Tab-separated table of C-alpha atoms and ligand atoms in Angstrom:
chain	number	residue	atom	x	y	z
A	1	MET	CA	42.024	-95.252	-79.753
A	2	VAL	CA	41.144	-93.561	-76.409
A	3	ALA	CA	38.050	-91.056	-76.834
A	4	THR	CA	38.533	-87.648	-75.380
A	5	MET	CA	35.778	-86.320	-73.093
A	6	ALA	CA	34.573	-82.925	-73.410
A	7	PRO	CA	35.407	-80.853	-70.242
A	8	MET	CA	32.785	-81.399	-67.624
A	9	ILE	CA	30.224	-78.566	-67.491
A	10	VAL	CA	28.402	-77.700	-64.171
A	11	THR	CA	24.973	-76.182	-64.632
A	12	VAL	CA	23.419	-73.934	-62.054
A	13	GLN	CA	20.820	-76.486	-61.460
A	14	GLN	CA	23.222	-79.253	-60.658
A	15	HIS	CA	25.363	-76.873	-58.455
A	16	ILE	CA	22.350	-75.962	-56.339
A	17	LEU	CA	21.480	-79.608	-55.787
A	18	GLU	CA	25.024	-80.195	-54.809
A	19	GLU	CA	24.751	-77.446	-52.338
A	20	GLN	CA	21.284	-78.795	-50.928
A	21	LYS	CA	22.879	-82.106	-50.545
A	22	LYS	CA	25.358	-80.774	-47.963
A	23	ARG	CA	22.445	-79.760	-45.906
A	24	SER	CA	20.556	-82.241	-43.668
A	25	ASP	CA	17.035	-80.650	-44.303
A	26	ALA	CA	17.458	-80.835	-48.158
A	27	THR	CA	14.204	-81.777	-49.637
A	28	GLY	CA	14.830	-80.476	-53.224
A	29	THR	CA	12.148	-77.645	-52.740
A	30	PHE	CA	14.755	-75.102	-52.837
A	31	SER	CA	16.186	-76.007	-55.813
A	32	TRP	CA	12.894	-76.076	-57.602
A	33	LEU	CA	12.377	-72.703	-56.394
A	34	LEU	CA	15.698	-71.284	-57.553
A	35	SER	CA	14.873	-72.859	-60.991
A	36	GLY	CA	12.062	-70.384	-61.133
A	37	ILE	CA	14.413	-67.468	-60.748
A	38	THR	CA	16.799	-68.926	-63.684
A	39	LEU	CA	13.701	-69.643	-65.888
A	40	ALA	CA	12.580	-65.963	-65.602
A	41	ALA	CA	15.935	-64.750	-66.095
A	42	LYS	CA	16.080	-66.640	-69.431
A	43	MET	CA	13.036	-65.090	-70.623
A	44	VAL	CA	14.131	-61.585	-69.501
A	45	GLU	CA	17.358	-61.987	-71.214
A	46	ALA	CA	15.788	-63.169	-74.499
A	47	LYS	CA	13.531	-60.182	-74.382
A	48	ILE	CA	16.448	-57.957	-73.895
A	49	ARG	CA	18.489	-59.328	-76.612
A	50	SER	CA	15.625	-58.674	-79.023
A	51	ALA	CA	14.804	-55.153	-77.362
A	52	GLY	CA	16.236	-53.341	-80.519
A	53	LEU	CA	14.137	-55.489	-82.866
A	54	LEU	CA	10.825	-55.460	-81.103
A	55	ASP	CA	8.828	-52.800	-79.735
A	56	VAL	CA	9.844	-53.299	-76.167
A	57	LEU	CA	11.769	-50.396	-75.464
A	58	GLY	CA	10.828	-47.177	-73.822
A	59	SER	CA	8.350	-46.169	-71.353
A	60	LEU	CA	4.956	-47.558	-70.652
A	61	GLY	CA	3.702	-44.272	-69.419
A	62	GLN	CA	2.766	-45.505	-66.049
A	63	GLU	CA	4.458	-44.911	-62.843
A	64	ASN	CA	5.395	-47.613	-60.354
A	65	VAL	CA	5.304	-46.996	-56.556
A	66	GLN	CA	8.402	-45.194	-56.262
A	67	GLY	CA	7.126	-42.475	-58.736
A	68	GLU	CA	9.263	-43.606	-61.440
A	69	THR	CA	7.915	-44.199	-64.982
A	70	GLN	CA	8.078	-47.778	-65.587
A	71	GLN	CA	9.905	-49.112	-68.699
A	72	LYS	CA	8.083	-51.637	-70.788
A	73	LEU	CA	10.931	-54.313	-69.928
A	74	ASP	CA	10.338	-53.521	-66.361
A	75	VAL	CA	6.830	-54.716	-66.651
A	76	TYR	CA	7.820	-57.632	-68.626
A	77	ALA	CA	10.439	-58.855	-66.283
A	78	ASN	CA	8.198	-58.308	-63.221
A	79	GLN	CA	5.424	-60.495	-64.745
A	80	ALA	CA	8.065	-63.161	-65.680
A	81	LEU	CA	9.275	-63.493	-62.210
A	82	LEU	CA	5.710	-63.413	-60.654
A	83	HIS	CA	4.593	-65.959	-62.927
A	84	CYS	CA	7.615	-68.326	-62.740
A	85	LEU	CA	7.898	-68.162	-58.969
A	86	GLY	CA	4.140	-67.680	-58.269
A	87	MET	CA	3.797	-71.426	-59.729
A	88	ARG	CA	6.051	-72.810	-57.170
A	89	ASP	CA	4.099	-74.194	-54.195
A	90	SER	CA	6.914	-73.340	-51.671
A	91	VAL	CA	6.357	-69.611	-52.232
A	92	ALA	CA	4.344	-67.832	-49.515
A	93	ALA	CA	4.934	-64.349	-50.722
A	94	LEU	CA	6.432	-62.512	-53.403
A	95	ILE	CA	7.762	-58.602	-52.991
A	96	SER	CA	8.721	-56.933	-56.071
A	97	GLU	CA	10.083	-53.160	-56.540
A	98	GLU	CA	7.418	-52.714	-58.998
A	99	ASN	CA	4.335	-53.800	-56.674
A	100	GLU	CA	3.219	-51.298	-53.963
A	101	GLU	CA	1.945	-54.278	-51.820
A	102	PRO	CA	3.521	-57.820	-51.315
A	103	VAL	CA	1.844	-60.485	-53.469
A	104	VAL	CA	0.661	-63.200	-50.831
A	105	LEU	CA	-0.116	-66.554	-52.288
A	106	ASP	CA	-2.645	-68.852	-50.661
A	107	ARG	CA	-0.448	-71.584	-49.362
A	108	ASP	CA	-0.576	-72.997	-45.992
A	109	GLU	CA	2.307	-72.865	-43.514
A	110	LYS	CA	4.002	-76.204	-44.228
A	111	SER	CA	4.069	-75.904	-48.098
A	112	GLY	CA	4.490	-72.096	-48.323
A	113	LYS	CA	8.042	-72.026	-46.729
A	114	TYR	CA	9.662	-69.031	-48.560
A	115	ILE	CA	9.307	-65.263	-49.052
A	116	ILE	CA	11.176	-63.994	-52.126
A	117	VAL	CA	12.010	-60.265	-52.622
A	118	PHE	CA	13.340	-59.108	-56.067
A	119	ASP	CA	13.991	-55.905	-58.079
A	120	PRO	CA	13.066	-57.329	-61.580
A	121	LEU	CA	15.131	-54.994	-63.691
A	122	ASP	CA	17.439	-52.791	-61.944
A	123	GLY	CA	19.089	-49.906	-63.842
A	124	SER	CA	16.145	-50.023	-66.374
A	125	SER	CA	16.579	-46.247	-67.298
A	126	ASN	CA	19.838	-47.595	-69.055
A	127	ILE	CA	18.266	-49.968	-71.501
A	128	ASP	CA	17.275	-47.424	-74.036
A	129	VAL	CA	21.142	-46.869	-74.498
A	130	ASN	CA	22.064	-50.208	-74.514
A	131	VAL	CA	23.643	-50.490	-70.986
A	132	ASN	CA	23.750	-53.393	-68.804
A	133	VAL	CA	20.850	-53.955	-66.640
A	134	GLY	CA	20.065	-56.628	-64.039
A	135	THR	CA	17.762	-58.574	-61.727
A	136	ILE	CA	18.388	-58.973	-58.017
A	137	PHE	CA	16.781	-61.364	-55.658
A	138	SER	CA	16.839	-62.503	-52.107
A	139	ILE	CA	15.127	-65.523	-50.137
A	140	PHE	CA	13.912	-65.828	-46.715
A	141	ARG	CA	12.440	-68.424	-44.947
A	142	ARG	CA	9.048	-68.130	-43.400
A	143	PRO	CA	9.857	-68.858	-39.581
A	144	ASP	CA	8.043	-71.962	-38.231
A	145	GLY	CA	4.498	-71.587	-36.937
A	146	ASN	CA	4.471	-67.898	-38.343
A	147	LYS	CA	1.036	-66.918	-39.262
A	148	ASP	CA	1.712	-63.084	-39.625
A	149	LEU	CA	3.239	-62.959	-43.006
A	150	ASN	CA	3.576	-59.214	-42.945
A	151	ALA	CA	5.938	-59.737	-39.944
A	152	ALA	CA	7.800	-62.460	-41.682
A	153	ILE	CA	8.460	-60.381	-44.636
A	154	LEU	CA	10.295	-57.838	-42.582
A	155	GLN	CA	13.205	-59.669	-41.395
A	156	PRO	CA	16.781	-58.193	-41.419
A	157	GLY	CA	19.335	-59.182	-44.161
A	158	THR	CA	21.034	-61.491	-41.678
A	159	GLU	CA	18.174	-63.926	-42.205
A	160	GLN	CA	18.434	-64.350	-45.942
A	161	VAL	CA	18.895	-67.891	-46.816
A	162	ALA	CA	20.003	-67.113	-50.515
A	163	ALA	CA	20.569	-64.111	-52.709
A	164	GLY	CA	21.822	-63.455	-56.314
A	165	TYR	CA	21.741	-61.162	-59.088
A	166	VAL	CA	21.654	-61.590	-62.992
A	167	VAL	CA	23.676	-59.148	-65.249
A	168	TYR	CA	22.499	-58.912	-68.585
A	169	GLY	CA	25.616	-57.517	-70.365
A	170	PRO	CA	27.724	-58.817	-73.281
A	171	SER	CA	27.161	-62.180	-71.733
A	172	THR	CA	24.461	-62.952	-69.104
A	173	VAL	CA	25.956	-63.934	-65.719
A	174	LEU	CA	24.021	-65.257	-62.690
A	175	VAL	CA	25.820	-64.905	-59.239
A	176	TYR	CA	24.391	-66.451	-56.131
A	177	THR	CA	25.106	-67.411	-52.443
A	178	VAL	CA	23.329	-69.680	-50.132
A	179	GLY	CA	25.766	-68.510	-47.300
A	180	SER	CA	28.593	-70.936	-48.223
A	181	GLY	CA	30.474	-68.872	-50.848
A	182	VAL	CA	29.651	-67.035	-53.949
A	183	TYR	CA	29.302	-68.773	-57.424
A	184	GLY	CA	28.994	-67.041	-60.827
A	185	PHE	CA	27.416	-68.908	-63.855
A	186	THR	CA	27.346	-67.638	-67.436
A	187	LEU	CA	24.429	-68.364	-69.752
A	188	ASP	CA	25.497	-70.689	-72.630
A	189	HIS	CA	23.073	-70.286	-75.391
A	190	THR	CA	24.197	-73.224	-77.198
A	191	ILE	CA	22.633	-75.401	-74.450
A	192	GLY	CA	20.248	-72.957	-72.850
A	193	ALA	CA	21.841	-73.353	-69.445
A	194	PHE	CA	23.655	-71.238	-66.917
A	195	VAL	CA	27.046	-72.947	-66.771
A	196	LEU	CA	29.674	-72.525	-63.605
A	197	SER	CA	32.223	-70.075	-64.794
A	198	ASN	CA	33.224	-68.422	-61.587
A	199	PRO	CA	33.822	-70.850	-58.646
A	200	ASN	CA	34.141	-69.596	-55.408
A	201	MET	CA	34.277	-66.030	-56.244
A	202	ARG	CA	36.281	-63.694	-53.638
A	203	MET	CA	36.395	-59.894	-53.663
A	204	PRO	CA	39.849	-58.476	-53.809
A	205	ASP	CA	41.077	-57.001	-50.351
A	206	HIS	CA	41.544	-53.778	-51.977
A	207	GLY	CA	40.991	-52.158	-55.390
A	208	SER	CA	41.778	-49.306	-57.628
A	209	TYR	CA	38.188	-48.005	-58.506
A	210	TYR	CA	35.704	-46.048	-56.712
A	211	SER	CA	32.257	-45.841	-58.039
A	212	VAL	CA	29.742	-43.009	-57.011
A	213	ASN	CA	27.417	-40.378	-58.832
A	214	GLU	CA	30.057	-37.530	-58.206
A	215	ALA	CA	27.106	-35.048	-59.512
A	216	ASN	CA	25.602	-35.348	-56.143
A	217	ALA	CA	28.896	-34.854	-54.091
A	218	ASP	CA	28.261	-31.420	-52.861
A	219	SER	CA	25.383	-32.659	-50.733
A	220	PHE	CA	27.263	-35.671	-49.425
A	221	PRO	CA	27.856	-35.644	-45.588
A	222	ALA	CA	31.047	-34.158	-44.743
A	223	GLU	CA	32.624	-37.909	-44.026
A	224	TYR	CA	31.866	-39.096	-47.460
A	225	GLN	CA	33.412	-35.814	-49.060
A	226	GLN	CA	36.504	-35.968	-47.359
A	227	TYR	CA	36.694	-39.780	-47.817
A	228	LEU	CA	36.302	-38.999	-51.831
A	229	ALA	CA	39.069	-36.217	-51.351
A	230	ARG	CA	41.430	-38.824	-49.930
A	231	LEU	CA	40.709	-41.374	-52.699
A	232	ARG	CA	41.322	-38.772	-55.444
A	233	SER	CA	44.461	-37.184	-53.938
A	234	GLY	CA	46.327	-40.512	-53.354
A	235	GLY	CA	46.199	-39.903	-49.374
A	236	MET	CA	45.232	-43.777	-49.034
A	237	GLY	CA	48.393	-44.915	-50.659
A	238	ARG	CA	47.330	-45.812	-54.067
A	239	LYS	CA	46.031	-43.966	-57.158
A	240	TYR	CA	42.210	-44.575	-57.677
A	241	SER	CA	40.294	-44.146	-60.951
A	242	SER	CA	36.596	-43.618	-60.929
A	243	ARG	CA	34.092	-45.896	-62.672
A	244	TYR	CA	30.127	-45.300	-62.519
A	245	ILE	CA	27.736	-46.907	-64.792
A	246	GLY	CA	24.546	-46.040	-62.843
A	247	SER	CA	23.281	-49.484	-62.933
A	248	LEU	CA	23.634	-51.085	-59.523
A	249	VAL	CA	24.080	-54.803	-60.802
A	250	ALA	CA	26.602	-53.645	-63.247
A	251	ASP	CA	28.569	-51.468	-60.911
A	252	PHE	CA	28.378	-54.074	-58.154
A	253	HIS	CA	29.667	-56.867	-60.339
A	254	ARG	CA	32.765	-54.959	-61.430
A	255	THR	CA	33.285	-54.218	-57.820
A	256	LEU	CA	33.010	-57.899	-56.885
A	257	LEU	CA	35.532	-58.990	-59.514
A	258	LYS	CA	37.772	-56.150	-59.369
A	259	GLY	CA	37.689	-54.618	-55.678
A	260	GLY	CA	37.463	-51.157	-54.821
A	261	ILE	CA	34.313	-49.605	-53.486
A	262	PHE	CA	30.696	-48.413	-54.694
A	263	LEU	CA	28.971	-45.747	-52.638
A	264	TYR	CA	25.374	-44.308	-52.795
A	265	PRO	CA	25.472	-42.029	-49.838
A	266	PRO	CA	22.664	-39.713	-48.214
A	267	THR	CA	22.095	-36.638	-50.478
A	268	ALA	CA	20.091	-33.452	-50.152
A	269	LYS	CA	17.500	-35.054	-52.302
A	270	GLN	CA	17.605	-38.451	-50.650
A	271	PRO	CA	18.550	-37.978	-47.086
A	272	GLY	CA	17.905	-41.634	-46.135
A	273	GLY	CA	19.682	-42.905	-49.368
A	274	LYS	CA	18.337	-43.814	-52.834
A	275	LEU	CA	18.924	-47.562	-53.129
A	276	ARG	CA	16.396	-50.152	-51.673
A	277	LEU	CA	17.117	-52.145	-48.594
A	278	LEU	CA	15.197	-55.380	-49.234
A	279	TYR	CA	15.740	-55.870	-52.885
A	280	GLU	CA	18.992	-54.027	-53.725
A	281	ALA	CA	21.149	-53.443	-50.804
A	282	ASN	CA	20.781	-56.599	-48.721
A	283	PRO	CA	21.124	-59.288	-51.433
A	284	LEU	CA	24.443	-57.536	-52.599
A	285	ALA	CA	25.727	-56.971	-49.169
A	286	PHE	CA	25.101	-60.736	-48.577
A	287	ILE	CA	27.068	-61.735	-51.666
A	288	ALA	CA	29.814	-59.177	-50.750
A	289	GLU	CA	30.259	-60.455	-47.352
A	290	GLN	CA	30.248	-64.052	-48.537
A	291	ALA	CA	33.086	-63.154	-51.129
A	292	GLY	CA	35.060	-61.505	-48.213
A	293	GLY	CA	33.992	-57.948	-48.644
A	294	MET	CA	31.830	-55.610	-46.630
A	295	ALA	CA	28.631	-53.631	-46.823
A	296	ILE	CA	27.707	-50.741	-44.549
A	297	HIS	CA	25.107	-48.052	-44.500
A	298	GLY	CA	27.567	-45.525	-42.744
A	299	ASN	CA	28.514	-46.506	-39.115
A	300	GLY	CA	26.821	-50.076	-39.227
A	301	ARG	CA	26.346	-53.107	-41.238
A	302	VAL	CA	23.759	-53.188	-43.762
A	303	LEU	CA	22.619	-56.791	-43.121
A	304	ASP	CA	22.027	-55.615	-39.377
A	305	ILE	CA	19.111	-53.022	-40.420
A	306	GLN	CA	15.661	-54.186	-39.197
A	307	PRO	CA	13.507	-53.283	-42.051
A	308	THR	CA	10.205	-51.264	-41.284
A	309	GLY	CA	8.818	-51.200	-44.721
A	310	ILE	CA	9.163	-53.104	-47.776
A	311	HIS	CA	10.302	-50.332	-50.023
A	312	GLN	CA	12.548	-48.658	-47.477
A	313	ARG	CA	15.727	-46.915	-48.598
A	314	THR	CA	19.292	-47.102	-47.229
A	315	PRO	CA	22.587	-45.537	-47.861
A	316	PHE	CA	24.648	-48.233	-49.324
A	317	ILE	CA	28.668	-48.744	-49.439
A	318	VAL	CA	29.820	-51.906	-50.627
A	319	GLY	CA	33.343	-53.241	-51.717
A	320	SER	CA	36.700	-54.437	-50.675
A	321	CYS	CA	37.489	-54.307	-46.809
A	322	ALA	CA	40.368	-52.080	-47.140
A	323	GLU	CA	38.261	-49.185	-48.728
A	324	VAL	CA	35.017	-49.756	-46.750
A	325	GLU	CA	37.005	-50.111	-43.491
A	326	GLU	CA	38.715	-46.773	-44.124
A	327	LEU	CA	35.220	-44.965	-44.784
A	328	GLN	CA	33.699	-46.618	-41.597
A	329	ARG	CA	36.510	-45.495	-39.392
A	330	SER	CA	35.285	-41.850	-40.265
A	331	PHE	CA	31.930	-42.519	-38.351
A	332	ALA	CA	33.565	-44.026	-35.433
B	1	AHM	P1	16.109	-48.250	-60.255
B	1	AHM	O1	15.784	-49.343	-59.438
B	1	AHM	O2	14.903	-47.299	-60.446
B	1	AHM	O3	16.498	-48.802	-61.736
B	1	AHM	O4	17.118	-47.286	-59.731
B	1	AHM	C1	18.143	-47.934	-59.092
B	1	AHM	C2	19.332	-47.375	-59.995
B	1	AHM	C3	20.839	-48.141	-59.661
B	1	AHM	O5	20.662	-49.159	-60.739
B	1	AHM	C4	21.709	-47.292	-59.767
B	1	AHM	O6	22.920	-47.537	-58.804
B	1	AHM	C5	21.203	-45.926	-59.249
B	1	AHM	O7	19.724	-46.069	-59.336
B	1	AHM	C6	21.627	-44.807	-59.853
B	1	AHM	O8	21.110	-43.755	-59.514
B	1	AHM	P2	21.672	-42.199	-60.062
B	1	AHM	O9	21.132	-42.192	-61.253
B	1	AHM	O10	20.912	-41.202	-58.904
B	1	AHM	O11	23.206	-42.164	-59.849
B	2	MG	MG1	16.256	-51.074	-58.674
C-alpha cells in the first residue's frame, strides 16, 4: 500500500530562510530578526483572542506621543514587540508609534545592523467593538560605518529591506515582502505557526471599491473632491462601491486582495494628512508596489519622501494602478 503524504506546508520561517538563501550575504541574522516579529504577533493575537474574557479592553487613561488615549492592548503590543525584538543582537534601534523617542540599543556597529520601525496595534480604537486591528512593521539596514543612528533612522521608504503587517481578523494573517514579491501566511493554531496561504500576491490592476472617511470630504483639496465625484458618478467607466473600516491594516488588506483605492487625503484638521509616514504609509507602500500597485502622497511617490521626523504624517493614497494613476493625473 502506498502511504499518502499530507500536502506540504511552508511556514513563514522556512519561507524567510529560502528567500535569504537567494542572497549572497545571507547569514541567518535577518530571519532570526523576523522571527522576533512573528513571536510578538502570536503573543498579541493570543491577547486579542482573549480580550473579551480578560480585563484587557478599554483605555489605560494615558496619552501616547500623538495625544491619543492609549488602549491597554496598545501597551501590551508595544511591550511585546520591544521585548521580542530588543533581545535580538542584530537590532540597533526600535522606533514605535507608542514611544516619543527611538529606543536605541547598546550594540556595536558590526552586530547592530538593523533598525525596525513599527505601529504595534494600528486601529486600536476599533478593539472595543470587535473590529480588525493590525501590526505594521518596516526594516532598514544601518548604513555601513554609520555612527549617527539618528541620521540612519530617517531613511526614505525606498531603503526598506523588508516590510509587512499582521491583520488580526477572523483569521490572523501576516503579509510581508523583502523586495521580491509579496507573500501571505495564515496562523494555523493547531501547529502554532504562520503557514503560506497566499503565494506571490498581486494587487488587481483595477478594482470596484474606494475607501475613504467621507465625513471629511468637504475639507479635502479640490482634486480629491472631484475625483471622488467621478468615482461615484461612474465617470471612470465602472460603478464603484465604498468600503471604509477605519482600521488601516484591514482597509489595506482588502485593497491588496480586491483592488481599488484607499485614500487618507489632507483635511482642514490635518493639512499634512493623518497617517504616519515611517510606520504606516511606507511599509504599506512598499508592499503595494511589490504587488504591482501604487502608493502616492498627492503628486509624488510615498517611498521617495525624505523623512524629517520619526512621527511625521503624510497624505496616503494606495491601490490599483488604474485608480491611483487617475487621481495622480489631477495633480499634474
Ligand atoms: P491609530 O494609529 O491611532 O490607530 O490611527 C490610525 C487609524 C488608521 O488605522 C485608520 O486608517 C485611520 O486612523 C482612521 O482615521 P479616521 O478615524 O480619521 O478615519
Ligand atoms: Mg497607527
